[in-house]
Coordinates of C-alpha atoms and ligand atoms in Angstrom, one line a residue:
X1091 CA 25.0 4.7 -14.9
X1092 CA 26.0 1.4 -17.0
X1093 CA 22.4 0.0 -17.8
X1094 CA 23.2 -4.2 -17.1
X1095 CA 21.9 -6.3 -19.6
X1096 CA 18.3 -8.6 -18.3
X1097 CA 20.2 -12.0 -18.1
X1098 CA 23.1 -10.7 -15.9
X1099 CA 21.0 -8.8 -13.6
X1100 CA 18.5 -11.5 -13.4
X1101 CA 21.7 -13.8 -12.4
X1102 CA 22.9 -11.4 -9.8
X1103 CA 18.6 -11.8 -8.5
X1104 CA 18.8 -15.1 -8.1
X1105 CA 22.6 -15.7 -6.9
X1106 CA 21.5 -13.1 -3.9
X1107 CA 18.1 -15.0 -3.2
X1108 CA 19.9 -18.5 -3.2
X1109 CA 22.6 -16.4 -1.2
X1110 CA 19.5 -15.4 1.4
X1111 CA 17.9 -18.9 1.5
X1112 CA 21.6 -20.4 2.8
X1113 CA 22.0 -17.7 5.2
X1114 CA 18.4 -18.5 6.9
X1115 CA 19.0 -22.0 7.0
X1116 CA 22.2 -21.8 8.7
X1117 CA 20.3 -19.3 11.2
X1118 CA 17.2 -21.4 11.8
X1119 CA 18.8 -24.7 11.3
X1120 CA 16.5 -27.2 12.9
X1121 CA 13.3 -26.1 14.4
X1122 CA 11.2 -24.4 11.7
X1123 CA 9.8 -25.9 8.3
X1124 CA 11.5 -24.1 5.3
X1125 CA 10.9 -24.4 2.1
X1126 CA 14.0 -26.1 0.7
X1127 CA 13.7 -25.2 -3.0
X1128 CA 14.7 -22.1 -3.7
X1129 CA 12.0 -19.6 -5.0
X1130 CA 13.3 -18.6 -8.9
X1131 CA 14.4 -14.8 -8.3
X1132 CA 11.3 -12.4 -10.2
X1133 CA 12.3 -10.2 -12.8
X1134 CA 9.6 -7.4 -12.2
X1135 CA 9.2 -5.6 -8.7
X1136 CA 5.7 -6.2 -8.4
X1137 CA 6.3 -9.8 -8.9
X1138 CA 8.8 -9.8 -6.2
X1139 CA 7.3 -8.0 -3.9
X1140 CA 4.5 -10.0 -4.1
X1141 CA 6.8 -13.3 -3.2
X1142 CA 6.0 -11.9 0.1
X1143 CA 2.5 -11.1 0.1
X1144 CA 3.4 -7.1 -0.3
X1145 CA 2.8 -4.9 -3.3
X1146 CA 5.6 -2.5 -5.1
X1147 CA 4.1 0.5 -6.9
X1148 CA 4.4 4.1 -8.3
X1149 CA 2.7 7.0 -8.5
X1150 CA 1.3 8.1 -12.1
X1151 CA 0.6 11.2 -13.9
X1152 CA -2.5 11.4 -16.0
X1153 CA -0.2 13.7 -18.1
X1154 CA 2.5 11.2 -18.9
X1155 CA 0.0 7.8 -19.8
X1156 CA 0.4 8.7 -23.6
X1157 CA 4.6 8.3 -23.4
X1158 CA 4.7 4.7 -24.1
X1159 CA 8.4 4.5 -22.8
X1160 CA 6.6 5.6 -19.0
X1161 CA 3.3 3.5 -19.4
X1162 CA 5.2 0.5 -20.3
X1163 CA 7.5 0.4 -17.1
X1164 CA 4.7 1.5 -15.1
X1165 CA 2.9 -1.6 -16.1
X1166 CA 5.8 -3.9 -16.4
X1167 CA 6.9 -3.1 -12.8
X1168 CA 4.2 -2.2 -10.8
X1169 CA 1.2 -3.5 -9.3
X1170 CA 0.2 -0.6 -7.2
X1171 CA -0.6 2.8 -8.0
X1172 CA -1.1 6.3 -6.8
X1173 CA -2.8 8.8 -9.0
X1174 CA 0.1 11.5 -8.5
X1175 CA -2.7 14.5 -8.5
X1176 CA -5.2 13.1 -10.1
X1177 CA -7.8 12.0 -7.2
X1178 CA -6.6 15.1 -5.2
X1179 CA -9.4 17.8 -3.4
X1180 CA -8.7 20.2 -6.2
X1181 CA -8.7 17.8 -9.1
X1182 CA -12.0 15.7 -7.8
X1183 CA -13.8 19.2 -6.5
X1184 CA -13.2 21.9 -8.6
X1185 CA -16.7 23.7 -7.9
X1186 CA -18.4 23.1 -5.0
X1187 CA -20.5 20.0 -5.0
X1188 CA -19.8 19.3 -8.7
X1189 CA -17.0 16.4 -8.7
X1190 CA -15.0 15.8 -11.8
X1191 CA -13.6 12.2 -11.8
X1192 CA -11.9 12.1 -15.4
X1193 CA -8.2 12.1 -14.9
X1194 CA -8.7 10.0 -11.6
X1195 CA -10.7 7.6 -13.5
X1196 CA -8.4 7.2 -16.6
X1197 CA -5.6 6.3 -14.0
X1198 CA -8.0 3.7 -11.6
X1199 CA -9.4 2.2 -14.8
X1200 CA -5.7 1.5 -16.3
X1201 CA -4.5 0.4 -13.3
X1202 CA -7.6 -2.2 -12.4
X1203 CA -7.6 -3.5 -16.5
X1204 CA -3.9 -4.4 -15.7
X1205 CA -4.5 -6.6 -13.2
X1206 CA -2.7 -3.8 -10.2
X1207 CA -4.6 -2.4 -7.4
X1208 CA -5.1 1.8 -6.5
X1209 CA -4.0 3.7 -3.8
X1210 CA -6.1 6.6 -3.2
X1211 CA -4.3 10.3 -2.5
X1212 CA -6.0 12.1 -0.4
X1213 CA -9.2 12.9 0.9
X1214 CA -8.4 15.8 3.0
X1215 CA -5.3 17.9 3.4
X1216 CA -4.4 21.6 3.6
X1217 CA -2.8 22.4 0.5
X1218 CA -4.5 21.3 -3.4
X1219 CA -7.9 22.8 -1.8
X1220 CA -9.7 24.3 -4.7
X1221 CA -10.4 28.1 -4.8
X1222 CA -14.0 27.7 -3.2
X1223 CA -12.4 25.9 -0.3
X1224 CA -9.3 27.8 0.2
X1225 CA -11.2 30.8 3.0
X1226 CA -13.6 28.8 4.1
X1227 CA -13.8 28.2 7.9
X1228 CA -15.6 26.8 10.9
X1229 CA -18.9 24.5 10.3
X1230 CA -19.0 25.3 6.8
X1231 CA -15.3 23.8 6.0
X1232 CA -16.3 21.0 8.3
X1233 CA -19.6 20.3 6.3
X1234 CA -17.5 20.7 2.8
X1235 CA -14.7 18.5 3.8
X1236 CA -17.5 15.6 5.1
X1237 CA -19.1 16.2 1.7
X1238 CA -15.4 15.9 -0.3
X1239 CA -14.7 12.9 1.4
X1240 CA -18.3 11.3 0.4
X1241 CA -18.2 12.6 -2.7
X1242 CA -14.9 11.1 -3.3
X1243 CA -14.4 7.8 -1.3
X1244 CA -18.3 7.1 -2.2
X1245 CA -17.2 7.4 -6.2
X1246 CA -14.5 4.8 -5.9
X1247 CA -16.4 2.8 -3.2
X1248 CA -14.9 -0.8 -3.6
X1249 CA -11.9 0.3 -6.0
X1250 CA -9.4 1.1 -3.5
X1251 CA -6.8 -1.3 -1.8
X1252 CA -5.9 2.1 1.2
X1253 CA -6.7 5.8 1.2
X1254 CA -4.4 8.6 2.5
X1255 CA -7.5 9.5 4.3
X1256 CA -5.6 12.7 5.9
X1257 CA -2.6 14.1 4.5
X1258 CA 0.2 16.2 6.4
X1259 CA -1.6 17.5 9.5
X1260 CA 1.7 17.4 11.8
X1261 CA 3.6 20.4 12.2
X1262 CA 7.6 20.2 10.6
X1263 CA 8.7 21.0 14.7
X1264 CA 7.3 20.5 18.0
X1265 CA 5.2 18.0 17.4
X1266 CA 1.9 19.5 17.0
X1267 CA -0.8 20.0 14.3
X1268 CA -0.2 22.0 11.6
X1269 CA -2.6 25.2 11.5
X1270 CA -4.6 24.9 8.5
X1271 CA -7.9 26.1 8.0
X1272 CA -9.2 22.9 8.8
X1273 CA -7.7 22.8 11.6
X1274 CA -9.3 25.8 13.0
X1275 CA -12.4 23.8 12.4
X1276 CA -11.5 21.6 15.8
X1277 CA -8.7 19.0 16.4
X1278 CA -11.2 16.3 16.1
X1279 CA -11.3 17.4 12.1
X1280 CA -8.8 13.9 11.6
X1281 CA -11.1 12.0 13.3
X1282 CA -14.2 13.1 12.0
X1283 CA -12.5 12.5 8.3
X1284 CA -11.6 9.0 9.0
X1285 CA -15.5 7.9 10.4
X1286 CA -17.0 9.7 7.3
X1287 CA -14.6 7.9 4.9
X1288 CA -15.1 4.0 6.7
X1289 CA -18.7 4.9 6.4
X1290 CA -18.1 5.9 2.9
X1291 CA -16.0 3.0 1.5
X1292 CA -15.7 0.7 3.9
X1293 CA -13.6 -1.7 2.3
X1294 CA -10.6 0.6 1.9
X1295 CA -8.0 0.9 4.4
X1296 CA -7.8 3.7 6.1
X1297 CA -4.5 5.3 6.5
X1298 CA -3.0 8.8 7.8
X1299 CA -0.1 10.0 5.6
X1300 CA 3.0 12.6 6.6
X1301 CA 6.2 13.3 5.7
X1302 CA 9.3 14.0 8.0
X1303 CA 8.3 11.0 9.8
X1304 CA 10.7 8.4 9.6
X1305 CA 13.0 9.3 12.1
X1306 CA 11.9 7.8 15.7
X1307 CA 13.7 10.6 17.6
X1308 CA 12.3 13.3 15.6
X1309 CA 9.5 15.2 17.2
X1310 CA 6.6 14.9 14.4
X1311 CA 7.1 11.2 14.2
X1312 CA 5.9 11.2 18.1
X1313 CA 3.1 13.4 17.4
X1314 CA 1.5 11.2 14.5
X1315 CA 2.4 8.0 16.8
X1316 CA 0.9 9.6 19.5
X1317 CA -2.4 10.3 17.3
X1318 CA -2.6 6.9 16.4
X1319 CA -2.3 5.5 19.5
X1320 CA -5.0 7.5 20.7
X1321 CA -7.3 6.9 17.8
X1322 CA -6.5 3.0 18.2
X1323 CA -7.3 3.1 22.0
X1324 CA -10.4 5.6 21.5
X1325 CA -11.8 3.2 18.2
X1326 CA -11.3 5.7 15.4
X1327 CA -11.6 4.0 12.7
X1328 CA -7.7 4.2 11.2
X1329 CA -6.0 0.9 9.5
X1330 CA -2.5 2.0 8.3
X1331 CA 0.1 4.9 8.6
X1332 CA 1.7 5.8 5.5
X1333 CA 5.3 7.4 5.5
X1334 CA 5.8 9.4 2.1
X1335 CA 9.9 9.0 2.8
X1336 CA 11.4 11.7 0.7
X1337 CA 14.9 11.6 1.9
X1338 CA 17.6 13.9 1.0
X1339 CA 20.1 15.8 2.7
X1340 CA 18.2 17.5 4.3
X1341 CA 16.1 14.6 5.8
X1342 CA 18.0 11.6 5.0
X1343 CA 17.2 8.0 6.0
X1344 CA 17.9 7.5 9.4
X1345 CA 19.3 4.2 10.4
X1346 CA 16.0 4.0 13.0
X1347 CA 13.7 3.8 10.2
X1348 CA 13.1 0.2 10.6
X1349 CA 12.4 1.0 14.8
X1350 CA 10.0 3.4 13.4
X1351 CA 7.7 1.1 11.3
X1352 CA 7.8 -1.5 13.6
X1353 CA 6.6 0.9 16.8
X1354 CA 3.7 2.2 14.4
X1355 CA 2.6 -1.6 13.6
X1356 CA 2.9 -2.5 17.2
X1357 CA -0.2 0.1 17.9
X1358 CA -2.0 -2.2 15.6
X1359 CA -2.3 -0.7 12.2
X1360 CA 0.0 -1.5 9.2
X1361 CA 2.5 0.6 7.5
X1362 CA 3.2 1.7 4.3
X1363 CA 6.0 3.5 2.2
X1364 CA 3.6 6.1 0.0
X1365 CA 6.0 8.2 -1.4
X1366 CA 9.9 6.8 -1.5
X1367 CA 12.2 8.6 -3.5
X1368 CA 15.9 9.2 -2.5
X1369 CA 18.0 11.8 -3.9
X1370 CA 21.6 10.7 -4.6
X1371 CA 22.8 8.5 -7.8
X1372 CA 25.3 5.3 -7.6
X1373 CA 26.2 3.2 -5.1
X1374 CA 25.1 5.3 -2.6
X1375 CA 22.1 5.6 -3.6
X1376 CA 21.4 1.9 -4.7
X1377 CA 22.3 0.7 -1.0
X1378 CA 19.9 3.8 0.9
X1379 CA 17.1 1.6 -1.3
X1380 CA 18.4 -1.8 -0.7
X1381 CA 18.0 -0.8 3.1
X1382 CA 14.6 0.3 2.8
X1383 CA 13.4 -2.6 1.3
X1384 CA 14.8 -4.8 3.8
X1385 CA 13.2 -2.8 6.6
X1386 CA 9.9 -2.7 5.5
X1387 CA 10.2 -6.7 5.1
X1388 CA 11.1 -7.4 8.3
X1389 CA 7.7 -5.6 9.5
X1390 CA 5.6 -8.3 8.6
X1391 CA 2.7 -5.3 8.7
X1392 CA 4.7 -2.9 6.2
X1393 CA 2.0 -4.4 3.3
X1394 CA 4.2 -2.8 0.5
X1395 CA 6.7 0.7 -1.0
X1396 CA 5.2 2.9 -3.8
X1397 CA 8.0 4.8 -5.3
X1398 CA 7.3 8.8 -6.3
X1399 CA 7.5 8.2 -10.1
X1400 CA 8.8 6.6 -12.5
X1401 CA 11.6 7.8 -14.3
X1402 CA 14.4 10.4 -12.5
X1403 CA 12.6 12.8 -15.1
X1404 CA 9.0 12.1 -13.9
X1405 CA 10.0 13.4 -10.9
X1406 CA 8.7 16.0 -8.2
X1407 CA 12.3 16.8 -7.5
X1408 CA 13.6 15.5 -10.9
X1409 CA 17.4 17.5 -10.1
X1410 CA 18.0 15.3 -7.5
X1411 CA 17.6 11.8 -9.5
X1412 CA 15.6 10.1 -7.2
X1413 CA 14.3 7.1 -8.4
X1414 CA 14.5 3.8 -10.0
X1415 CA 14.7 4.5 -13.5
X1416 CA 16.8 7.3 -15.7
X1417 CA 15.8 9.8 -18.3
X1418 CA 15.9 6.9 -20.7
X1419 CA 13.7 4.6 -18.8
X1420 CA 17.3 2.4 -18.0
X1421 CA 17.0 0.7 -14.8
X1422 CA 19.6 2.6 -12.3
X1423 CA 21.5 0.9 -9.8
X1424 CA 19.0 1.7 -7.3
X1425 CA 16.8 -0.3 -9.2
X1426 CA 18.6 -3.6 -9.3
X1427 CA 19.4 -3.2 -5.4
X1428 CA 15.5 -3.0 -4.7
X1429 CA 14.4 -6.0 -6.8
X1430 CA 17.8 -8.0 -5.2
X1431 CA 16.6 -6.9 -1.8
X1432 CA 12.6 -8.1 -3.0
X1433 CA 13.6 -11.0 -3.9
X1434 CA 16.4 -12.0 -1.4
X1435 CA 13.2 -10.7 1.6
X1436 CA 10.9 -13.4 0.4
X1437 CA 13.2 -16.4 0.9
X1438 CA 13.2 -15.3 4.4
X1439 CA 9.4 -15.9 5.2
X1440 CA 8.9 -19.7 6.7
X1441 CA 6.4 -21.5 4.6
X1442 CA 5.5 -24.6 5.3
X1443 CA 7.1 -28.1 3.0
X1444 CA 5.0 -28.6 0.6
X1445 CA 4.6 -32.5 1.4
X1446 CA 3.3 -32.1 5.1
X1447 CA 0.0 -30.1 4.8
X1448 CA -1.2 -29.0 8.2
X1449 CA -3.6 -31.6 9.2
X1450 CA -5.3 -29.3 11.7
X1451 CA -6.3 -25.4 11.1
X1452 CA -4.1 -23.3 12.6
X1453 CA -4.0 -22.2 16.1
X1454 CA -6.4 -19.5 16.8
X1455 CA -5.0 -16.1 17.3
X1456 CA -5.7 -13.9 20.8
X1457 CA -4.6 -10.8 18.4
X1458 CA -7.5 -9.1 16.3
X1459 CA -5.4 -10.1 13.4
X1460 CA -6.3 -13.6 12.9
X1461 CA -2.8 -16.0 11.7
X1462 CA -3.3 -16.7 7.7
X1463 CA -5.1 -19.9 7.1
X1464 CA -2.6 -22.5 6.0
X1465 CA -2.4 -22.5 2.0
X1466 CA -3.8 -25.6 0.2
X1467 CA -0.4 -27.9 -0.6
X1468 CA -2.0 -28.9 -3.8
X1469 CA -3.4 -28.0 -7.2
X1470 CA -3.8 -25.2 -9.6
X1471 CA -3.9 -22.7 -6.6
X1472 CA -3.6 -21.5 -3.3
X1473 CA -5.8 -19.4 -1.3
X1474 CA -5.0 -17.9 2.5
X1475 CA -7.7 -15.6 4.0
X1476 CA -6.3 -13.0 7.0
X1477 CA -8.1 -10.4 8.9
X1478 CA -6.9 -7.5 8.1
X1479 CA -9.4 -4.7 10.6
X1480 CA -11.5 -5.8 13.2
X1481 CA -14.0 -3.7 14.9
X1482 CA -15.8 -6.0 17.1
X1483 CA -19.4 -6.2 15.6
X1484 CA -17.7 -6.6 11.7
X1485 CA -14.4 -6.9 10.7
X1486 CA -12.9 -6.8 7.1
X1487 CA -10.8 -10.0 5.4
X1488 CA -8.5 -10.0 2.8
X1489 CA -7.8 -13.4 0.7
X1490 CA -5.0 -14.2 -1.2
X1491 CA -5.0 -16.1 -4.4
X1492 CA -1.8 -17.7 -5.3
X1493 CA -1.2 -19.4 -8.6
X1494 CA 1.1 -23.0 -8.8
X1495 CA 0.4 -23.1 -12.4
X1496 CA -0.4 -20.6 -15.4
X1497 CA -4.7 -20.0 -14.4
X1498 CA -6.8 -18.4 -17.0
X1499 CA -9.5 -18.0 -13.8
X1500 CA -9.8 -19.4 -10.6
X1501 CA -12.8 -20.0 -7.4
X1502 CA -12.0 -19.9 -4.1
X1503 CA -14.7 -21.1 -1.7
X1504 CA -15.0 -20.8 2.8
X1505 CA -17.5 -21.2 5.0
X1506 CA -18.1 -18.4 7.7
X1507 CA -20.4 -19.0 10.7
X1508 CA -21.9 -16.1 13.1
X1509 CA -21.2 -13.8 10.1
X1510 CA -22.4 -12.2 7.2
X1511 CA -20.8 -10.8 4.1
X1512 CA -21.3 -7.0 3.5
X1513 CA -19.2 -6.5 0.7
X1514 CA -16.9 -7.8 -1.8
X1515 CA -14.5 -6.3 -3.5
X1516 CA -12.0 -7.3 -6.4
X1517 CA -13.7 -10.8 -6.4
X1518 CA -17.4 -12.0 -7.5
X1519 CA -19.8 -13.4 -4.7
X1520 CA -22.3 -16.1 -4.7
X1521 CA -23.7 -16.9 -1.2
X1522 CA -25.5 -20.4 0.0
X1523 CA -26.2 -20.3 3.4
X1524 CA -22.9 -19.5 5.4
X1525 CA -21.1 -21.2 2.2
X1526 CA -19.7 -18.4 -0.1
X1527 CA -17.8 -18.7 -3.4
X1528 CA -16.0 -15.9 -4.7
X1529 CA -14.7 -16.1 -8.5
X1530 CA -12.3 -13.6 -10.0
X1531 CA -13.6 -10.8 -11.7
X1532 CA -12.3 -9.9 -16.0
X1533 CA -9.3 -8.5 -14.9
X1534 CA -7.4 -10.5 -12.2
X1535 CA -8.2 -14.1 -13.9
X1536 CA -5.2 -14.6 -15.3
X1537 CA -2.5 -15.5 -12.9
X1538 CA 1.1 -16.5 -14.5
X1539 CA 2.7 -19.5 -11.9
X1540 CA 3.6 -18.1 -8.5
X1541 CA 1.4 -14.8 -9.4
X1542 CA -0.9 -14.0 -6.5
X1543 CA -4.2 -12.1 -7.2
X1544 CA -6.0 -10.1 -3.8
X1545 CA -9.7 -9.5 -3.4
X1546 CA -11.1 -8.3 0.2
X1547 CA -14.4 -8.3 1.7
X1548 CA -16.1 -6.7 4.7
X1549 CA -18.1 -8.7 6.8
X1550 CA -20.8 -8.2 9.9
X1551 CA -20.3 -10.7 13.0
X1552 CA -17.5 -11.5 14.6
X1553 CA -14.3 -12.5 12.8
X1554 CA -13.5 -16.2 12.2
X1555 CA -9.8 -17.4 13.8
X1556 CA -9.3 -19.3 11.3
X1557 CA -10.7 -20.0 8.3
X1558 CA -9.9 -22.8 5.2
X1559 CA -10.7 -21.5 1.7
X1560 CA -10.1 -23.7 -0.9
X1561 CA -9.0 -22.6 -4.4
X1562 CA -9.7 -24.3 -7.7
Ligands
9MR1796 O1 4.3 15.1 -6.9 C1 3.3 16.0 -6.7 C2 3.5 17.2 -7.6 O2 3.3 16.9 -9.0 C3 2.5 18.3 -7.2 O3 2.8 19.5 -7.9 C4 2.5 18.6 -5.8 C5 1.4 19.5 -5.4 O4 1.3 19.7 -4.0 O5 2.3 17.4 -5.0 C6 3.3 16.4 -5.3 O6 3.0 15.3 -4.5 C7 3.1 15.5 -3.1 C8 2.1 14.5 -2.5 O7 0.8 14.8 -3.0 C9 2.1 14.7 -1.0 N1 3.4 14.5 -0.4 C10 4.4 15.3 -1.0 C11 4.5 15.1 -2.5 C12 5.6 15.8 -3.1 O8 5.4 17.2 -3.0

């Protein structure tokens, strides 16, 4: 693979998002208020993911953080990450009832200094049981996993962005569970995992997390939809569906993939890509990535991809090249076609001109998921505030922070009336009356122009349908 030099690639970024910003105005000509500048193209994924309000990360090995060639992509790149193992029932439980949170930790607290956010991977799941857990059965399984997933979720309570609450309970064929010794504890052990970890951390999204699963026509993927769709109508608490998306050969990408996310979102929970890789090299690979990335943007609830690794050597299945970066820690082809694809994707999300603010909030939404707020026109910074869960007697809000300028720190402020704040994570919270201020914390202060920095709160009451939040 010829490695492109920075300025040519970052040409080819922005000719492709200027390309995309033509292209949607000839489609929506009239009608719609678009931006007319064109957004500059990012240079980093995380940056242009986040163009979009989404998030672009990796997963990372404990064992790897010392390579400086790996830790300085990962941080360069990235603002999302998976411990690989790290935060795994094995790693987290190795005795019964005695947790052991080092490597875990050393991975969260790298990833929160830089300024990214954690996904958590995964609270309960047949395989990576420690020894103890490995024959145990019935109640006592059932009491051990409820303890894990205290044990765990409760030690990074406030810390995590989603958790892959359950992990690969669907059987490869027919559509059914997987036996597992947790599973002989009772089909309602999925359930039961998801209330004990909302009670446990309850500003975390909750997600369930398969492989083999991207494929609409494919058995499995009905079972898990199915699932969902009974937990949603039934009110088990489960926020997003998280499709790993190995693809290979064997289970390539399948041209319904994008059908797929958008049926899971339609039940109400977002989607995520938790585990992309893609075996291949080239062109052929490149594309398989650039299509990916377009589908998960035209989900408006796929909130972001984490790729499985960093370099093709880093990987599970390193034979089979599968990621972004070679051996060398050269960006591949693949690599270009997914920032070109992130940044092209953002261009294509109306915003409104920046000289006619909204003079009015914006309509209030019949859907649980409130409409954003409409962002401030003006100043240093942005903010927009979204519901993001709703449960009826509390709900849980996420606010972005976007920066016009280079911020050292910024305060956003709202007012919220029939509810009050429970929690608040990623931000810091001072309350008068039904007037709250949230500042940012050490590490997401400093926002370079266009960055956006997230903090989330959960809330009793009933969810505003609108909300203004100013940012200074
Ligand atoms: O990449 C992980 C590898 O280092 C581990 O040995 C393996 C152990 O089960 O798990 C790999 O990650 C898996 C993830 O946790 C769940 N989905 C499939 C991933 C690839 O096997």
């Amino acid at each position: 693979m010829k490695h492109r030099t920075a300025p040519s690639r970052r040409r080819a970024a922005l000719t492709a998002g200027v390309a995309g910003v033509v292209a949607l105005a000839t489609t929506l000509a009239g009608g719609v208020a678009l931006s007319t500048t064109a957004q500059a193209a990012e240079s980093t994924l995380g940056a242009a993911a986040a163009q979009s309000g989404r998030y672009f990360g990796t997963a990372i090995s404990a064992s790897r953080m010392s390579d400086s060639t790996y830790i300085n992509i990962a941080n360069r790149e990235f603002n999302m990450i998976t411990a690989e193992n790290e935060m795994k029932m094995d790693a987290t439980e190795p005795s019964q009832g005695q947790f052991n949170f080092t490597n875990g930790d050393r991975i969260l607290n790298w990833a929160l200094q830089n300024g990214k956010q954690v996904r958590g991977h995964a609270l309960a799941w047949h395989s990576q049981q420690p020894g103890w857990m490995q024959n145990m059965s019935g109640s006592t399984l059932r009491q051990a996993m409820i303890n894990h997933i205290n044990g765990v979720a409760g030690h990074y309570k406030g810390k995590i962005h989603s958790w892959d609450v359950v992990n690969e309970a669907y059987a490869d064929s027919g559509g059914g569970r997987r036996d597992s010794n947790l599973q002989r504890t009772g089909n309602d052990w999925i359930e039961v995992a998801f209330r004990t970890a909302r009670a446990a951390d309850p500003g975390a999204k909750l997600c369930y997390n398969d492989y083999n699963t991207d494929n609409w026509t494919w058995a499995k993927t009905q079972g898990v939809y199915n699932m969902v769709k009974d937990f949603k109508a039934r009110g088990v608490p489960i926020d997003c569906v998280g499709f790993q998306s190995h693809f290979n050969s064997g289970s390539p990408y399948p041209s319904n993939y994008r059908t797929t996310l958008q049926n899971f979102a339609d039940l109400g929970v977002d989607v995520q890509i938790t585990e992309l890789d893609i075996e291949g090299s080239g062109t052929t690979q490149a594309e398989t990535y650039r299509k990916v990335v377009q589908d998960c943007l035209a989900v408006t609830r796929c909130n972001g991809i984490t790729v499985w690794g960093v370099r093709d050597t880093d990987s599970w299945r390193a034979s089979g090249t599968p990621l972004l970066f070679d051996g060398n820690g050269n960006k591949k082809a693949a690599y270009t076609a997914t920032l070109e694809a992130l940044n092209a994707g953002s261009t294509s999300t109306p915003s409104p001109t920046p000289t006619t603010p909204s003079p009015t909030p914006t309509t209030p939404s019949a859907s649980p998921t409130a409409s954003p707020t409409t962002p401030q026109p003006s100043g240093a910074c942005a903010a927009t505030l979204r519901i993001v869960n709703n449960w009826g007697s509390g709900y849980q809000a996420e606010v972005s922070v976007k920066a016009n300028q280079a911020i050292s720190g910024w305060t956003t402020q709202f007012t919220l009336s029939g509810s009050t704040l429970s929690q608040v994570w990623n931000g810091s919270l001072t309350s008068s009356g039904s007037t709250h201020t949230v500042r940012n914390v050490s590490w997401n202060g400093n926002l370079g122009a266009g960055q956006t920095a997230t903090y989330g709160f959960t809330a009793n009451g009933s969810a505003p349908s609108s909300s203004t939040v100013t940012c200074s």
